[in-house]
XYZ file of C-alpha atoms in Angstrom:
182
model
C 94.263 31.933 178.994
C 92.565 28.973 177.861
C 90.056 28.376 174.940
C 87.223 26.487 177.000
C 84.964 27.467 173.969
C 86.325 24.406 172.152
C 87.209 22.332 175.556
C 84.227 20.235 176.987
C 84.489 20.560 181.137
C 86.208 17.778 182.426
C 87.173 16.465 185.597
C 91.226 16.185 185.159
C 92.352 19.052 186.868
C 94.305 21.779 184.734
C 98.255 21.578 184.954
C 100.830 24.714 184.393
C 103.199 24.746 181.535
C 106.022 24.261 184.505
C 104.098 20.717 185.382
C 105.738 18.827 182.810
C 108.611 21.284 180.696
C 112.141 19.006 181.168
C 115.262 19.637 179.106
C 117.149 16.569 178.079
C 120.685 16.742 177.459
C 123.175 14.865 175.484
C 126.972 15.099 174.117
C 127.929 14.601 170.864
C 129.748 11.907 169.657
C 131.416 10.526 166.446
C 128.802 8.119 166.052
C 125.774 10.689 165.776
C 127.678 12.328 162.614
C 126.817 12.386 158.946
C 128.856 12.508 155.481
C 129.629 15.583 156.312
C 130.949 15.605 159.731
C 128.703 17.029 161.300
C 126.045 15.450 163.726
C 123.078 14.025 161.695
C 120.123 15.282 161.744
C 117.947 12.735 162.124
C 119.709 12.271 166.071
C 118.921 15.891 166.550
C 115.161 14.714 165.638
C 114.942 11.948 167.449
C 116.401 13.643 170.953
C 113.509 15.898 169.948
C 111.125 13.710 169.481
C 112.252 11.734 173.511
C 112.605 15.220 174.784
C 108.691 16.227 173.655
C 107.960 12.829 174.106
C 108.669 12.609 177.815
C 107.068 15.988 178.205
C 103.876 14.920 176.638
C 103.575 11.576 179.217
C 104.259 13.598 182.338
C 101.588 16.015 181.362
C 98.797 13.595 180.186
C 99.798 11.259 182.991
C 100.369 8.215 180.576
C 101.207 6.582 177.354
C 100.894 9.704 174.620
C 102.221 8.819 170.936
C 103.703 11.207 168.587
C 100.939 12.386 165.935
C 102.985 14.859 163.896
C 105.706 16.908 163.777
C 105.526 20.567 162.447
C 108.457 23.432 161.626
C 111.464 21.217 162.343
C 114.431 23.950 161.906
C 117.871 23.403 161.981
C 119.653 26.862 162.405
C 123.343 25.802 162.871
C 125.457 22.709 162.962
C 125.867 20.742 166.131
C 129.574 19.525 166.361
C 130.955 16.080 167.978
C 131.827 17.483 171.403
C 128.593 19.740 171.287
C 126.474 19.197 174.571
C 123.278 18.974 173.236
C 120.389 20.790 175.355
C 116.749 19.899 173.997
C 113.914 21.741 176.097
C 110.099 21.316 175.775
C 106.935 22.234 177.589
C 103.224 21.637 176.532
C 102.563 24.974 174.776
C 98.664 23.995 174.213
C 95.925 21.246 174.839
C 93.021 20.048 172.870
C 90.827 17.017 174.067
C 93.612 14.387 173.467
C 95.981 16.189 172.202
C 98.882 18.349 173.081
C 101.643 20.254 171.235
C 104.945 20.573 172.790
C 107.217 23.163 171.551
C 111.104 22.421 171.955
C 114.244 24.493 171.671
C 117.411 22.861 170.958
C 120.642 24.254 172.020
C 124.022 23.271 171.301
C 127.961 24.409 173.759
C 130.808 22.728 173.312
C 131.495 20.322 175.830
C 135.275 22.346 176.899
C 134.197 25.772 176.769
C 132.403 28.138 179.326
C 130.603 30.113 176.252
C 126.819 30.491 176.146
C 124.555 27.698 174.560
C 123.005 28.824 171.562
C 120.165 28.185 169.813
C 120.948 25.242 166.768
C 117.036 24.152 166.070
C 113.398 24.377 167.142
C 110.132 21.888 166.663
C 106.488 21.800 167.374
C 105.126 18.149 168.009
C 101.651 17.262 168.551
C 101.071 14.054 170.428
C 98.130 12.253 171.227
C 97.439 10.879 174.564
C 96.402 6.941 174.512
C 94.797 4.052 176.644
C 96.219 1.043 176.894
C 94.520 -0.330 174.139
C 95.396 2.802 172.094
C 92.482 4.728 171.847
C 92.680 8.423 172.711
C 91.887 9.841 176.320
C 91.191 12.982 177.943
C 93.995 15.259 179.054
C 94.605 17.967 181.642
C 94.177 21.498 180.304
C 97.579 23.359 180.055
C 97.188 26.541 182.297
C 100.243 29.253 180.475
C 101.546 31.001 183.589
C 103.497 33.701 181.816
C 103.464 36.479 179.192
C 106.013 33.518 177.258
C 103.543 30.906 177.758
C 100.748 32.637 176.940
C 102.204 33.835 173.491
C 103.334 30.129 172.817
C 99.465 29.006 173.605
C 98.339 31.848 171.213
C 100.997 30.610 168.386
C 99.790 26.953 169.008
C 96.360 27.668 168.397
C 96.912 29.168 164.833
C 99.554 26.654 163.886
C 96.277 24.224 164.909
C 94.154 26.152 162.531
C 96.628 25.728 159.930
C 97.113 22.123 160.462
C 93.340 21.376 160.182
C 92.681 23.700 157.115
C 95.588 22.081 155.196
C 94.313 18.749 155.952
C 90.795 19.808 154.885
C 92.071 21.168 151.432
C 94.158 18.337 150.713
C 91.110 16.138 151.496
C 88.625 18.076 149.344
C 91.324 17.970 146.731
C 92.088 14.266 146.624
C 88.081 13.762 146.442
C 87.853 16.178 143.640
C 90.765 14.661 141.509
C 88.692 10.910 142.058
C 85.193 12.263 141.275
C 87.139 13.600 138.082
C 88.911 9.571 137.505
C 92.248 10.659 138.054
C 93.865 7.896 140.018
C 96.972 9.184 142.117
């Protein structure tokens, strides 16, 4: 399922959502933690942010930077001794752009019990040359029901994106043309 309405054609072939989806994994230790004991939140971000990161290069085939980061939710606390499991794919592409959804999930380190889900982001990075500008990447071809569903998702949370970026714009004009200064 892909939106070639909005997609000129393009030479780079199309890649599956299985191309470039990796899970990075990490343990928990006392140096990750906050005032509270429990590991910060900002490490959980940045694993994210390496995890979608790495994702987004393998699919593009190059450099991509992060442009944005949407819905980071924390669900539980992640624990010193927590092995840390952060997987992302490329849920949907635009011309340059991809977002990359990611699941984090969080066992302790000793036990044999299930991981469960701790937090979830969407990213959307931007594939660059090297002198930074943006380039073309490969469409993302969903393969299942799951990826198809996360393609659908992406495209509204894209609508979203530019129509709150649009009003805030039109707003910010509005409030000069009237001389209040921000």
């Amino acid at each position: 399922m892909t939106d070639q309405a909005s997609r000129p054609e393009s030479d780079i072939p199309g890649k599956s959502t299985a191309a470039s989806r990796t899970t990075l994994s990490h343990i928990m230790t006392g140096n990750d933690t906050n005032l509270l004991g429990t590991v910060h939140g900002g490490v959980i971000m940045k694993l994210v942010d390496d995890a979608a990161g790495a994702v987004a290069g393998r699919h593009s085939g190059g450099p991509a930077v992060t442009a944005s980061m949407d819905e980071m939710v924390f669900l539980e606390p992640v624990r010193v001794g927590d092995l840390v499991h952060v997987r992302a794919q490329v849920n949907w592409t635009g011309r340059s752009s991809m977002e990359v959804g990611v699941r984090v999930m969080a066992e302790r380190w000793n036990e044999s019990t299930p991981a469960q889900q701790v937090g979830s982001a969407y990213l959307v990075f931007a594939a660059v040359d090297a002198d930074g500008r943006p380039r073309p990447v490969p469409q993302v071809i969903p393969e299942t029901e799951r990826d198809r569903r996360r393609y659908q998702e992406a495209q509204i949370r894209r609508t979203h994106r530019l129509a709150r970026r649009r009003a805030i714009k039109e707003l910010r004009e509005k409030r000069a043309a009237e001389g209040i200064e921000d």
